Amino acid sequence: MNDELRVRHSEAETASLISDPVEKAEKEAANALLQADRVKEYVLQCIDRNGKFKLRPSTLLDLNRCAIEGLDAYAGSWRPGGVKINKSKHSPPEGHLVAELVEDLCDYVNDNWDGECAIHLSAVVMWRLNWIHPFTEGNGRTSRAASYLVLCAKEQILLPGGYSIPEQIVENRTPYYEALEDGDYHFGENGGLLNSDVVPMMEDLLAGMLAKQLTKRHQNATA
């Protein structure tokens, strides 16, 4: 994939609350910790409920609020208008379609919870949320957090390791962007149907990253 994907980012109707770049970076770092803690809370709640889990739009809104609270006036809300993803061929749906599309994504995950593996459901969430791009800011951060939540909830474990899948993606975004674009392509080729044929590259990417995360944990434990 060409270098253009490495600077992929979105432009939406937004209301930024912080203009100073240093202050913004500090707030983003603090919010990242808050969001990670919230994911842990959701996973532990699932474990306490003996694996009972439902992906809900309210959960996705909450994860977005954690990511961009204090940074954007639309934190924890669906975007009110259109959005453009620079350096991508995909044009996200208009704002009035977002809520319904998110509901459909949640229904897919919940309806297939028992019949599909954790990697597949996690990959669908990762790709589809980016495809919908439901927020003014923090779409990537929210999709990665939600995907990791689904992976852990499905496996009923707070996955160990200090080199988590979201951290690996942030370290090297290019394979992640390539997998998103591949999902967009297969979705179009599949006639707009959401199923296991859409996200093979994302599944492979997440499976490989999970292996690295667990291997890192093993190495740290035996060092």
PDB file of C-alpha atoms in Angstrom:
ATOM      1  CA  MET A   1       0.000   0.000   0.000  1.00  0.00           C
ATOM      2  CA  ASN A   2       1.376   3.439  -0.803  1.00  0.00           C
ATOM      3  CA  ASP A   3       2.638   5.957   1.733  1.00  0.00           C
ATOM      4  CA  GLU A   4      -0.498   8.090   1.393  1.00  0.00           C
ATOM      5  CA  LEU A   5      -2.365   5.767   3.745  1.00  0.00           C
ATOM      6  CA  ARG A   6       0.093   6.566   6.508  1.00  0.00           C
ATOM      7  CA  VAL A   7      -1.390  10.009   6.921  1.00  0.00           C
ATOM      8  CA  ARG A   8      -5.025   8.938   6.657  1.00  0.00           C
ATOM      9  CA  HIS A   9      -7.217  11.091   8.878  1.00  0.00           C
ATOM     10  CA  SER A  10     -10.742  12.454   8.850  1.00  0.00           C
ATOM     11  CA  GLU A  11     -12.228  15.910   8.546  1.00  0.00           C
ATOM     12  CA  ALA A  12     -15.680  16.525   9.994  1.00  0.00           C
ATOM     13  CA  GLU A  13     -17.814  19.314  11.381  1.00  0.00           C
ATOM     14  CA  THR A  14     -16.085  19.649  14.720  1.00  0.00           C
ATOM     15  CA  ALA A  15     -15.842  21.939  17.714  1.00  0.00           C
ATOM     16  CA  SER A  16     -12.328  21.677  19.090  1.00  0.00           C
ATOM     17  CA  LEU A  17     -11.963  22.812  22.697  1.00  0.00           C
ATOM     18  CA  ILE A  18      -8.152  22.982  22.900  1.00  0.00           C
ATOM     19  CA  SER A  19      -5.935  24.799  20.426  1.00  0.00           C
ATOM     20  CA  ASP A  20      -2.569  24.586  22.170  1.00  0.00           C
ATOM     21  CA  PRO A  21      -0.763  21.488  20.770  1.00  0.00           C
ATOM     22  CA  VAL A  22       1.054  20.647  24.005  1.00  0.00           C
ATOM     23  CA  GLU A  23      -2.090  20.923  26.112  1.00  0.00           C
ATOM     24  CA  LYS A  24      -3.965  18.883  23.523  1.00  0.00           C
ATOM     25  CA  ALA A  25      -1.353  16.111  23.554  1.00  0.00           C
ATOM     26  CA  GLU A  26      -1.444  15.956  27.356  1.00  0.00           C
ATOM     27  CA  LYS A  27      -5.231  15.717  27.353  1.00  0.00           C
ATOM     28  CA  GLU A  28      -5.183  13.004  24.686  1.00  0.00           C
ATOM     29  CA  ALA A  29      -2.726  10.971  26.760  1.00  0.00           C
ATOM     30  CA  ALA A  30      -4.868  11.324  29.881  1.00  0.00           C
ATOM     31  CA  ASN A  31      -7.982  10.358  27.942  1.00  0.00           C
ATOM     32  CA  ALA A  32      -6.235   7.285  26.514  1.00  0.00           C
ATOM     33  CA  LEU A  33      -5.679   6.008  30.045  1.00  0.00           C
ATOM     34  CA  LEU A  34      -9.282   6.771  30.942  1.00  0.00           C
ATOM     35  CA  GLN A  35     -10.527   4.878  27.897  1.00  0.00           C
ATOM     36  CA  ALA A  36      -8.288   1.878  28.642  1.00  0.00           C
ATOM     37  CA  ASP A  37      -9.632   1.756  32.192  1.00  0.00           C
ATOM     38  CA  ARG A  38     -13.191   1.892  30.887  1.00  0.00           C
ATOM     39  CA  VAL A  39     -12.530  -1.065  28.571  1.00  0.00           C
ATOM     40  CA  LYS A  40     -11.221  -3.015  31.565  1.00  0.00           C
ATOM     41  CA  GLU A  41     -14.377  -2.158  33.507  1.00  0.00           C
ATOM     42  CA  TYR A  42     -16.600  -3.477  30.727  1.00  0.00           C
ATOM     43  CA  VAL A  43     -14.557  -6.673  30.399  1.00  0.00           C
ATOM     44  CA  LEU A  44     -14.625  -7.352  34.141  1.00  0.00           C
ATOM     45  CA  GLN A  45     -18.380  -6.737  34.183  1.00  0.00           C
ATOM     46  CA  CYS A  46     -18.752  -9.335  31.430  1.00  0.00           C
ATOM     47  CA  ILE A  47     -16.675 -11.854  33.377  1.00  0.00           C
ATOM     48  CA  ASP A  48     -18.724 -11.205  36.528  1.00  0.00           C
ATOM     49  CA  ARG A  49     -21.855 -11.944  34.487  1.00  0.00           C
ATOM     50  CA  ASN A  50     -20.466 -15.317  33.361  1.00  0.00           C
ATOM     51  CA  GLY A  51     -19.746 -14.106  29.851  1.00  0.00           C
ATOM     52  CA  LYS A  52     -23.043 -12.363  29.197  1.00  0.00           C
ATOM     53  CA  PHE A  53     -22.318  -9.466  26.861  1.00  0.00           C
ATOM     54  CA  LYS A  54     -24.185  -7.208  24.492  1.00  0.00           C
ATOM     55  CA  LEU A  55     -22.508  -4.613  22.342  1.00  0.00           C
ATOM     56  CA  ARG A  56     -24.635  -1.501  22.591  1.00  0.00           C
ATOM     57  CA  PRO A  57     -24.488   1.905  20.921  1.00  0.00           C
ATOM     58  CA  SER A  58     -24.320   3.452  24.385  1.00  0.00           C
ATOM     59  CA  THR A  59     -21.071   1.569  25.015  1.00  0.00           C
ATOM     60  CA  LEU A  60     -19.529   2.957  21.840  1.00  0.00           C
ATOM     61  CA  LEU A  61     -20.665   6.473  22.741  1.00  0.00           C
ATOM     62  CA  ASP A  62     -19.134   6.061  26.187  1.00  0.00           C
ATOM     63  CA  LEU A  63     -15.793   4.911  24.757  1.00  0.00           C
ATOM     64  CA  ASN A  64     -15.743   7.894  22.419  1.00  0.00           C
ATOM     65  CA  ARG A  65     -16.549  10.251  25.262  1.00  0.00           C
ATOM     66  CA  CYS A  66     -13.589   8.865  27.189  1.00  0.00           C
ATOM     67  CA  ALA A  67     -11.329   9.403  24.168  1.00  0.00           C
ATOM     68  CA  ILE A  68     -12.191  13.001  23.308  1.00  0.00           C
ATOM     69  CA  GLU A  69     -13.844  14.508  26.380  1.00  0.00           C
ATOM     70  CA  GLY A  70     -12.445  17.993  26.893  1.00  0.00           C
ATOM     71  CA  LEU A  71     -11.109  17.974  23.339  1.00  0.00           C
ATOM     72  CA  ASP A  72     -14.262  18.186  21.243  1.00  0.00           C
ATOM     73  CA  ALA A  73     -17.754  19.475  21.978  1.00  0.00           C
ATOM     74  CA  TYR A  74     -19.288  16.401  20.333  1.00  0.00           C
ATOM     75  CA  ALA A  75     -17.581  13.923  22.673  1.00  0.00           C
ATOM     76  CA  GLY A  76     -19.875  10.955  23.262  1.00  0.00           C
ATOM     77  CA  SER A  77     -22.258  11.969  20.456  1.00  0.00           C
ATOM     78  CA  TRP A  78     -22.809  10.869  16.875  1.00  0.00           C
ATOM     79  CA  ARG A  79     -21.445  13.299  14.326  1.00  0.00           C
ATOM     80  CA  PRO A  80     -24.129  15.736  13.142  1.00  0.00           C
ATOM     81  CA  GLY A  81     -23.028  15.925   9.509  1.00  0.00           C
ATOM     82  CA  GLY A  82     -20.783  14.490   6.857  1.00  0.00           C
ATOM     83  CA  VAL A  83     -17.147  13.515   7.155  1.00  0.00           C
ATOM     84  CA  LYS A  84     -14.254  13.003   4.773  1.00  0.00           C
ATOM     85  CA  ILE A  85     -11.338  10.600   5.273  1.00  0.00           C
ATOM     86  CA  ASN A  86      -8.258  12.039   3.642  1.00  0.00           C
ATOM     87  CA  LYS A  87      -6.024   9.596   1.738  1.00  0.00           C
ATOM     88  CA  SER A  88      -8.823   7.034   1.543  1.00  0.00           C
ATOM     89  CA  LYS A  89     -11.117   5.999  -1.301  1.00  0.00           C
ATOM     90  CA  HIS A  90     -13.982   5.460   1.149  1.00  0.00           C
ATOM     91  CA  SER A  91     -16.657   8.099   1.648  1.00  0.00           C
ATOM     92  CA  PRO A  92     -18.454   7.505   4.976  1.00  0.00           C
ATOM     93  CA  PRO A  93     -22.256   7.669   5.082  1.00  0.00           C
ATOM     94  CA  GLU A  94     -24.083  10.891   5.856  1.00  0.00           C
ATOM     95  CA  GLY A  95     -24.696  11.835   9.459  1.00  0.00           C
ATOM     96  CA  HIS A  96     -28.408  10.993   9.508  1.00  0.00           C
ATOM     97  CA  LEU A  97     -27.567   7.333   8.747  1.00  0.00           C
ATOM     98  CA  VAL A  98     -25.015   6.867  11.504  1.00  0.00           C
ATOM     99  CA  ALA A  99     -27.259   5.780  14.386  1.00  0.00           C
ATOM    100  CA  GLU A 100     -29.023   3.105  12.324  1.00  0.00           C
ATOM    101  CA  LEU A 101     -25.755   1.748  10.937  1.00  0.00           C
ATOM    102  CA  VAL A 102     -24.259   1.508  14.420  1.00  0.00           C
ATOM    103  CA  GLU A 103     -27.368  -0.360  15.579  1.00  0.00           C
ATOM    104  CA  ASP A 104     -26.896  -2.776  12.675  1.00  0.00           C
ATOM    105  CA  LEU A 105     -23.269  -3.355  13.673  1.00  0.00           C
ATOM    106  CA  CYS A 106     -24.267  -4.083  17.262  1.00  0.00           C
ATOM    107  CA  ASP A 107     -26.979  -6.459  16.044  1.00  0.00           C
ATOM    108  CA  TYR A 108     -24.444  -8.307  13.877  1.00  0.00           C
ATOM    109  CA  VAL A 109     -22.073  -8.798  16.800  1.00  0.00           C
ATOM    110  CA  ASN A 110     -24.814  -9.833  19.218  1.00  0.00           C
ATOM    111  CA  ASP A 111     -26.585 -12.138  16.747  1.00  0.00           C
ATOM    112  CA  ASN A 112     -23.318 -13.886  15.872  1.00  0.00           C
ATOM    113  CA  TRP A 113     -21.844 -13.924  19.368  1.00  0.00           C
ATOM    114  CA  ASP A 114     -22.176 -17.678  19.806  1.00  0.00           C
ATOM    115  CA  GLY A 115     -21.467 -18.703  16.229  1.00  0.00           C
ATOM    116  CA  GLU A 116     -18.366 -16.658  15.332  1.00  0.00           C
ATOM    117  CA  CYS A 117     -14.897 -16.566  16.851  1.00  0.00           C
ATOM    118  CA  ALA A 118     -13.504 -13.674  18.850  1.00  0.00           C
ATOM    119  CA  ILE A 119     -11.056 -12.584  16.151  1.00  0.00           C
ATOM    120  CA  HIS A 120     -13.795 -12.313  13.536  1.00  0.00           C
ATOM    121  CA  LEU A 121     -16.125 -10.266  15.730  1.00  0.00           C
ATOM    122  CA  SER A 122     -13.275  -8.048  16.830  1.00  0.00           C
ATOM    123  CA  ALA A 123     -12.195  -7.526  13.214  1.00  0.00           C
ATOM    124  CA  VAL A 124     -15.725  -6.626  12.113  1.00  0.00           C
ATOM    125  CA  VAL A 125     -16.009  -4.023  14.867  1.00  0.00           C
ATOM    126  CA  MET A 126     -12.610  -2.565  14.008  1.00  0.00           C
ATOM    127  CA  TRP A 127     -13.366  -2.249  10.316  1.00  0.00           C
ATOM    128  CA  ARG A 128     -17.056  -1.374  10.419  1.00  0.00           C
ATOM    129  CA  LEU A 129     -16.753   1.426  12.959  1.00  0.00           C
ATOM    130  CA  ASN A 130     -14.065   3.002  10.819  1.00  0.00           C
ATOM    131  CA  TRP A 131     -16.287   2.519   7.769  1.00  0.00           C
ATOM    132  CA  ILE A 132     -19.222   4.259   9.468  1.00  0.00           C
ATOM    133  CA  HIS A 133     -16.914   6.858  11.040  1.00  0.00           C
ATOM    134  CA  PRO A 134     -19.682   7.821  13.472  1.00  0.00           C
ATOM    135  CA  PHE A 135     -17.852  10.525  15.437  1.00  0.00           C
ATOM    136  CA  THR A 136     -16.402  13.946  14.718  1.00  0.00           C
ATOM    137  CA  GLU A 137     -13.133  12.922  16.383  1.00  0.00           C
ATOM    138  CA  GLY A 138     -11.634   9.798  17.913  1.00  0.00           C
ATOM    139  CA  ASN A 139     -13.013   7.278  15.423  1.00  0.00           C
ATOM    140  CA  GLY A 140      -9.796   5.292  15.318  1.00  0.00           C
ATOM    141  CA  ARG A 141      -9.307   5.360  19.076  1.00  0.00           C
ATOM    142  CA  THR A 142     -12.894   4.305  19.678  1.00  0.00           C
ATOM    143  CA  SER A 143     -12.825   1.529  17.084  1.00  0.00           C
ATOM    144  CA  ARG A 144      -9.624   0.080  18.535  1.00  0.00           C
ATOM    145  CA  ALA A 145     -10.980   0.205  22.074  1.00  0.00           C
ATOM    146  CA  ALA A 146     -14.322  -1.338  21.070  1.00  0.00           C
ATOM    147  CA  SER A 147     -12.625  -4.055  19.033  1.00  0.00           C
ATOM    148  CA  TYR A 148     -10.372  -4.969  21.951  1.00  0.00           C
ATOM    149  CA  LEU A 149     -13.360  -4.961  24.303  1.00  0.00           C
ATOM    150  CA  VAL A 150     -15.216  -7.416  22.068  1.00  0.00           C
ATOM    151  CA  LEU A 151     -12.143  -9.642  21.805  1.00  0.00           C
ATOM    152  CA  CYS A 152     -11.669  -9.793  25.581  1.00  0.00           C
ATOM    153  CA  ALA A 153     -15.385 -10.138  26.339  1.00  0.00           C
ATOM    154  CA  LYS A 154     -15.784 -12.992  23.887  1.00  0.00           C
ATOM    155  CA  GLU A 155     -12.826 -14.813  25.445  1.00  0.00           C
ATOM    156  CA  GLN A 156     -14.009 -13.844  28.950  1.00  0.00           C
ATOM    157  CA  ILE A 157     -10.552 -12.675  29.938  1.00  0.00           C
ATOM    158  CA  LEU A 158      -8.697  -9.413  30.340  1.00  0.00           C
ATOM    159  CA  LEU A 159      -5.944 -10.407  27.960  1.00  0.00           C
ATOM    160  CA  PRO A 160      -2.485 -10.202  29.567  1.00  0.00           C
ATOM    161  CA  GLY A 161       0.525  -8.453  28.164  1.00  0.00           C
ATOM    162  CA  GLY A 162       2.004  -4.977  28.042  1.00  0.00           C
ATOM    163  CA  TYR A 163       2.078  -4.867  24.247  1.00  0.00           C
ATOM    164  CA  SER A 164      -1.628  -4.806  23.533  1.00  0.00           C
ATOM    165  CA  ILE A 165      -3.240  -4.845  20.104  1.00  0.00           C
ATOM    166  CA  PRO A 166      -4.230  -1.136  20.290  1.00  0.00           C
ATOM    167  CA  GLU A 167      -0.657  -0.251  21.256  1.00  0.00           C
ATOM    168  CA  GLN A 168       0.749  -2.238  18.348  1.00  0.00           C
ATOM    169  CA  ILE A 169      -1.566  -0.478  15.909  1.00  0.00           C
ATOM    170  CA  VAL A 170      -0.522   2.961  17.152  1.00  0.00           C
ATOM    171  CA  GLU A 171       3.135   1.957  16.841  1.00  0.00           C
ATOM    172  CA  ASN A 172       2.717   0.999  13.177  1.00  0.00           C
ATOM    173  CA  ARG A 173      -0.528   2.128  11.586  1.00  0.00           C
ATOM    174  CA  THR A 174       0.234   1.176   7.992  1.00  0.00           C
ATOM    175  CA  PRO A 175      -0.924  -2.502   8.173  1.00  0.00           C
ATOM    176  CA  TYR A 176      -4.021  -1.298  10.024  1.00  0.00           C
ATOM    177  CA  TYR A 177      -4.857   1.212   7.294  1.00  0.00           C
ATOM    178  CA  GLU A 178      -4.255  -1.437   4.652  1.00  0.00           C
ATOM    179  CA  ALA A 179      -6.651  -3.822   6.400  1.00  0.00           C
ATOM    180  CA  LEU A 180      -9.303  -1.099   6.608  1.00  0.00           C
ATOM    181  CA  GLU A 181      -8.999  -0.394   2.889  1.00  0.00           C
ATOM    182  CA  ASP A 182      -9.116  -4.117   2.138  1.00  0.00           C
ATOM    183  CA  GLY A 183     -12.330  -4.416   4.135  1.00  0.00           C
ATOM    184  CA  ASP A 184     -13.824  -1.511   2.204  1.00  0.00           C
ATOM    185  CA  TYR A 185     -12.957  -3.254  -1.049  1.00  0.00           C
ATOM    186  CA  HIS A 186     -14.371  -6.647  -0.064  1.00  0.00           C
ATOM    187  CA  PHE A 187     -17.525  -5.037   1.307  1.00  0.00           C
ATOM    188  CA  GLY A 188     -18.136  -3.462  -2.079  1.00  0.00           C
ATOM    189  CA  GLU A 189     -17.341  -6.680  -3.914  1.00  0.00           C
ATOM    190  CA  ASN A 190     -19.681  -8.541  -1.569  1.00  0.00           C
ATOM    191  CA  GLY A 191     -22.634  -6.391  -2.562  1.00  0.00           C
ATOM    192  CA  GLY A 192     -22.697  -4.474   0.709  1.00  0.00           C
ATOM    193  CA  LEU A 193     -23.319  -7.582   2.814  1.00  0.00           C
ATOM    194  CA  LEU A 194     -21.620  -7.808   6.197  1.00  0.00           C
ATOM    195  CA  ASN A 195     -20.251 -11.320   6.734  1.00  0.00           C
ATOM    196  CA  SER A 196     -17.052 -13.318   7.160  1.00  0.00           C
ATOM    197  CA  ASP A 197     -15.914 -12.548   3.599  1.00  0.00           C
ATOM    198  CA  VAL A 198     -15.378  -8.855   4.325  1.00  0.00           C
ATOM    199  CA  VAL A 199     -12.533  -8.741   6.851  1.00  0.00           C
ATOM    200  CA  PRO A 200      -9.968 -11.521   6.100  1.00  0.00           C
ATOM    201  CA  MET A 201      -6.997  -9.130   6.191  1.00  0.00           C
ATOM    202  CA  MET A 202      -8.150  -7.516   9.424  1.00  0.00           C
ATOM    203  CA  GLU A 203      -8.639 -10.955  10.974  1.00  0.00           C
ATOM    204  CA  ASP A 204      -5.094 -11.965  10.015  1.00  0.00           C
ATOM    205  CA  LEU A 205      -3.719  -8.681  11.348  1.00  0.00           C
ATOM    206  CA  LEU A 206      -5.465  -8.985  14.715  1.00  0.00           C
ATOM    207  CA  ALA A 207      -4.562 -12.661  15.084  1.00  0.00           C
ATOM    208  CA  GLY A 208      -0.908 -11.856  14.499  1.00  0.00           C
ATOM    209  CA  MET A 209      -0.987  -8.967  16.931  1.00  0.00           C
ATOM    210  CA  LEU A 210      -2.680 -11.097  19.578  1.00  0.00           C
ATOM    211  CA  ALA A 211       0.092 -13.661  19.199  1.00  0.00           C
ATOM    212  CA  LYS A 212       2.700 -10.924  19.687  1.00  0.00           C
ATOM    213  CA  GLN A 213       0.893  -9.618  22.748  1.00  0.00           C
ATOM    214  CA  LEU A 214       0.768 -13.028  24.409  1.00  0.00           C
ATOM    215  CA  THR A 215       4.348 -13.861  23.387  1.00  0.00           C
ATOM    216  CA  LYS A 216       5.530 -10.607  24.945  1.00  0.00           C
ATOM    217  CA  ARG A 217       3.720 -11.523  28.142  1.00  0.00           C
ATOM    218  CA  HIS A 218       5.392 -14.939  28.181  1.00  0.00           C
ATOM    219  CA  GLN A 219       8.823 -13.412  27.580  1.00  0.00           C
ATOM    220  CA  ASN A 220       8.356 -10.930  30.420  1.00  0.00           C
ATOM    221  CA  ALA A 221       7.173 -13.684  32.763  1.00  0.00           C
ATOM    222  CA  THR A 222      10.152 -15.925  32.071  1.00  0.00           C
ATOM    223  CA  ALA A 223      12.883 -13.279  31.848  1.00  0.00           C
TER     224      ALA A 223
END
